[in-house]
Amino acid sequence: AIDPNFETNRERVGDEDGVAVWGPVEPPEKQGIRGTHVAVDFDICLADGACLEDCPVDVFEWTDTPDHPESERKANPADEDQCIDCMLCVDVCPVDAIDVDPG
Ligand code: SF4
Ligand code: F3S
C-alpha cells in the first residue's frame, strides 16, 4: 500500500503537469508518488481504473508509463485541487495505491 507518510519519508523531486512528484523516480521501473492532497503511488497502481470511474469530480486522468512492470498507464491526480474528500477512490482501489489527506 502507499506510504501515508510519504511527505516525510520521500523527497519531492519536481513537478509534472502541475502535480508534485515524490521520488525515487528511475524510469521505467520507478515512477514515484504523484500528488500531495490526493497521492497515487505509481509503482503500486496497476491501472484498474476504478478511481477514474468513481471520482465524482474527475480528479484523475491517465498518464502513460511505458514499460513500467505493473502497468503502462497510471491514474494521475491532475485535478487534486478539486477533491472533496469523499474517500471513494481510496475505498475502490484494489491495491491501495491512493492516499487522500483531508487535512
Ligand atoms: Fe475524487 Fe473523492 Fe478521491 Fe477526492 S477522495 S480524489 S473527490 S474520489
Ligand atoms: Fe490505479 Fe488504483 Fe486507480 S490501481 S487506476 S489507482 S483504482
PDB file of C-alpha atoms and ligand atoms in Angstrom:
ATOM      1  CA  ALA A   1       0.000   0.000   0.000  1.00  0.00           C
ATOM      2  CA  ILE A   2       1.006   3.637  -0.421  1.00  0.00           C
ATOM      3  CA  ASP A   3       3.004   5.066   2.486  1.00  0.00           C
ATOM      4  CA  PRO A   4       0.709   7.662   4.131  1.00  0.00           C
ATOM      5  CA  ASN A   5       3.821   9.402   5.480  1.00  0.00           C
ATOM      6  CA  PHE A   6       5.381   9.826   2.047  1.00  0.00           C
ATOM      7  CA  GLU A   7       5.813  13.571   2.546  1.00  0.00           C
ATOM      8  CA  THR A   8       8.244  12.835   5.377  1.00  0.00           C
ATOM      9  CA  ASN A   9       9.802   9.672   4.023  1.00  0.00           C
ATOM     10  CA  ARG A  10      10.348  10.751   0.431  1.00  0.00           C
ATOM     11  CA  GLU A  11      11.950  13.666  -1.312  1.00  0.00           C
ATOM     12  CA  ARG A  12       9.971  15.925  -3.596  1.00  0.00           C
ATOM     13  CA  VAL A  13      11.937  15.745  -6.820  1.00  0.00           C
ATOM     14  CA  GLY A  14       9.843  18.007  -9.008  1.00  0.00           C
ATOM     15  CA  ASP A  15       6.512  18.579 -10.663  1.00  0.00           C
ATOM     16  CA  GLU A  16       4.878  17.116 -13.734  1.00  0.00           C
ATOM     17  CA  ASP A  17       1.768  18.688 -15.265  1.00  0.00           C
ATOM     18  CA  GLY A  18       1.347  20.705 -12.074  1.00  0.00           C
ATOM     19  CA  VAL A  19       1.407  17.595  -9.867  1.00  0.00           C
ATOM     20  CA  ALA A  20       4.132  17.041  -7.260  1.00  0.00           C
ATOM     21  CA  VAL A  21       6.490  14.123  -7.853  1.00  0.00           C
ATOM     22  CA  TRP A  22       7.922  12.296  -4.816  1.00  0.00           C
ATOM     23  CA  GLY A  23      10.944  10.155  -5.622  1.00  0.00           C
ATOM     24  CA  PRO A  24      12.696   7.983  -6.278  1.00  0.00           C
ATOM     25  CA  VAL A  25      11.999   8.269  -9.997  1.00  0.00           C
ATOM     26  CA  GLU A  26      14.049   5.987 -12.230  1.00  0.00           C
ATOM     27  CA  PRO A  27      12.016   5.197 -15.354  1.00  0.00           C
ATOM     28  CA  PRO A  28      10.729   2.868 -16.411  1.00  0.00           C
ATOM     29  CA  GLU A  29      10.700   0.821 -13.183  1.00  0.00           C
ATOM     30  CA  LYS A  30      10.390   3.576 -10.578  1.00  0.00           C
ATOM     31  CA  GLN A  31       7.787   6.273 -11.171  1.00  0.00           C
ATOM     32  CA  GLY A  32       7.408   7.691  -7.652  1.00  0.00           C
ATOM     33  CA  ILE A  33       4.314   9.013  -5.877  1.00  0.00           C
ATOM     34  CA  ARG A  34       2.317  11.723  -7.670  1.00  0.00           C
ATOM     35  CA  GLY A  35       0.241  14.391  -5.945  1.00  0.00           C
ATOM     36  CA  THR A  36       0.034  15.630  -2.382  1.00  0.00           C
ATOM     37  CA  HIS A  37      -3.556  16.145  -1.183  1.00  0.00           C
ATOM     38  CA  VAL A  38      -4.514  13.239  -3.432  1.00  0.00           C
ATOM     39  CA  ALA A  39      -1.473  10.993  -3.828  1.00  0.00           C
ATOM     40  CA  VAL A  40      -1.069   7.970  -6.082  1.00  0.00           C
ATOM     41  CA  ASP A  41       1.860   5.560  -5.795  1.00  0.00           C
ATOM     42  CA  PHE A  42       2.607   4.946  -9.456  1.00  0.00           C
ATOM     43  CA  ASP A  43       4.713   1.904  -8.579  1.00  0.00           C
ATOM     44  CA  ILE A  44       1.659   0.228  -6.978  1.00  0.00           C
ATOM     45  CA  CYS A  45      -1.075   1.396  -9.402  1.00  0.00           C
ATOM     46  CA  LEU A  46      -1.914  -1.340 -11.912  1.00  0.00           C
ATOM     47  CA  ALA A  47      -4.346   0.709 -13.980  1.00  0.00           C
ATOM     48  CA  ASP A  48      -7.522  -0.770 -12.516  1.00  0.00           C
ATOM     49  CA  GLY A  49      -9.354   2.447 -13.401  1.00  0.00           C
ATOM     50  CA  ALA A  50     -11.923   2.411 -10.580  1.00  0.00           C
ATOM     51  CA  CYS A  51     -10.674   5.745  -9.290  1.00  0.00           C
ATOM     52  CA  LEU A  52     -11.213   7.405 -12.687  1.00  0.00           C
ATOM     53  CA  GLU A  53     -14.703   5.908 -12.952  1.00  0.00           C
ATOM     54  CA  ASP A  54     -15.846   6.695  -9.430  1.00  0.00           C
ATOM     55  CA  CYS A  55     -14.356  10.084  -8.534  1.00  0.00           C
ATOM     56  CA  PRO A  56     -17.335  12.472  -8.554  1.00  0.00           C
ATOM     57  CA  VAL A  57     -15.207  15.462  -9.553  1.00  0.00           C
ATOM     58  CA  ASP A  58     -12.850  13.785 -12.064  1.00  0.00           C
ATOM     59  CA  VAL A  59      -9.604  14.357 -10.222  1.00  0.00           C
ATOM     60  CA  PHE A  60      -7.757  11.625 -12.122  1.00  0.00           C
ATOM     61  CA  GLU A  61      -6.563  11.305 -15.678  1.00  0.00           C
ATOM     62  CA  TRP A  62      -4.444   8.621 -17.360  1.00  0.00           C
ATOM     63  CA  THR A  63      -0.729   9.176 -17.773  1.00  0.00           C
ATOM     64  CA  ASP A  64       1.390   6.823 -19.866  1.00  0.00           C
ATOM     65  CA  THR A  65       4.241   4.977 -18.157  1.00  0.00           C
ATOM     66  CA  PRO A  66       5.690   2.790 -20.909  1.00  0.00           C
ATOM     67  CA  ASP A  67       7.458  -0.383 -19.738  1.00  0.00           C
ATOM     68  CA  HIS A  68       6.549   0.010 -16.073  1.00  0.00           C
ATOM     69  CA  PRO A  69       6.324  -3.540 -14.647  1.00  0.00           C
ATOM     70  CA  GLU A  70       2.804  -3.105 -13.157  1.00  0.00           C
ATOM     71  CA  SER A  71       1.055  -1.214 -15.948  1.00  0.00           C
ATOM     72  CA  GLU A  72       1.726   1.068 -18.874  1.00  0.00           C
ATOM     73  CA  ARG A  73      -0.570   3.817 -17.648  1.00  0.00           C
ATOM     74  CA  LYS A  74      -1.309   5.327 -14.253  1.00  0.00           C
ATOM     75  CA  ALA A  75      -4.005   7.397 -12.582  1.00  0.00           C
ATOM     76  CA  ASN A  76      -2.528  10.878 -12.263  1.00  0.00           C
ATOM     77  CA  PRO A  77      -4.315  13.116  -9.699  1.00  0.00           C
ATOM     78  CA  ALA A  78      -4.139  16.022 -12.139  1.00  0.00           C
ATOM     79  CA  ASP A  79      -7.054  17.953 -10.599  1.00  0.00           C
ATOM     80  CA  GLU A  80      -6.365  17.186  -6.944  1.00  0.00           C
ATOM     81  CA  ASP A  81      -7.397  20.745  -6.056  1.00  0.00           C
ATOM     82  CA  GLN A  82     -10.991  19.746  -6.923  1.00  0.00           C
ATOM     83  CA  CYS A  83     -11.049  16.874  -4.401  1.00  0.00           C
ATOM     84  CA  ILE A  84     -13.996  16.915  -1.978  1.00  0.00           C
ATOM     85  CA  ASP A  85     -12.519  14.263   0.339  1.00  0.00           C
ATOM     86  CA  CYS A  86     -15.259  11.717  -0.269  1.00  0.00           C
ATOM     87  CA  MET A  87     -12.677   8.895   0.024  1.00  0.00           C
ATOM     88  CA  LEU A  88     -14.312   6.832  -2.715  1.00  0.00           C
ATOM     89  CA  CYS A  89     -11.060   6.409  -4.636  1.00  0.00           C
ATOM     90  CA  VAL A  90      -9.260   5.196  -1.517  1.00  0.00           C
ATOM     91  CA  ASP A  91     -12.022   2.642  -0.946  1.00  0.00           C
ATOM     92  CA  VAL A  92     -12.242   1.315  -4.509  1.00  0.00           C
ATOM     93  CA  CYS A  93      -8.560   0.982  -5.422  1.00  0.00           C
ATOM     94  CA  PRO A  94      -7.848  -2.768  -5.268  1.00  0.00           C
ATOM     95  CA  VAL A  95      -4.172  -2.289  -4.421  1.00  0.00           C
ATOM     96  CA  ASP A  96      -4.368   0.690  -2.012  1.00  0.00           C
ATOM     97  CA  ALA A  97      -2.315   2.911  -4.267  1.00  0.00           C
ATOM     98  CA  ILE A  98      -4.133   6.125  -3.244  1.00  0.00           C
ATOM     99  CA  ASP A  99      -3.815   8.300  -0.145  1.00  0.00           C
ATOM    100  CA  VAL A 100      -6.151  11.248   0.442  1.00  0.00           C
ATOM    101  CA  ASP A 101      -5.257  13.620   3.255  1.00  0.00           C
ATOM    102  CA  PRO A 102      -8.239  15.813   4.144  1.00  0.00           C
ATOM    103  CA  GLY A 103      -6.041  17.943   6.456  1.00  0.00           C
TER     104      GLY A 103
HETATM  105 FE1  SF4 B   1     -12.165  12.079  -6.000  1.00  0.00          FE
HETATM  106 FE2  SF4 B   1     -13.290  11.560  -3.644  1.00  0.00          FE
HETATM  107 FE3  SF4 B   1     -10.889  10.552  -4.251  1.00  0.00          FE
HETATM  108 FE4  SF4 B   1     -11.145  13.156  -3.786  1.00  0.00          FE
HETATM  109  S1  SF4 B   1     -11.468  11.499  -2.289  1.00  0.00           S
HETATM  110  S2  SF4 B   1      -9.981  12.236  -5.453  1.00  0.00           S
HETATM  111  S3  SF4 B   1     -13.171  13.575  -4.635  1.00  0.00           S
HETATM  112  S4  SF4 B   1     -12.841  10.071  -5.258  1.00  0.00           S
HETATM  113 FE1  F3S B   2      -4.564   2.688 -10.222  1.00  0.00          FE
HETATM  114 FE2  F3S B   2      -5.979   2.040  -8.119  1.00  0.00          FE
HETATM  115 FE3  F3S B   2      -6.850   3.885  -9.753  1.00  0.00          FE
HETATM  116  S1  F3S B   2      -4.871   0.640  -9.428  1.00  0.00           S
HETATM  117  S2  F3S B   2      -6.041   3.291 -11.729  1.00  0.00           S
HETATM  118  S3  F3S B   2      -5.005   3.995  -8.506  1.00  0.00           S
HETATM  119  S4  F3S B   2      -8.088   2.369  -8.755  1.00  0.00           S
END
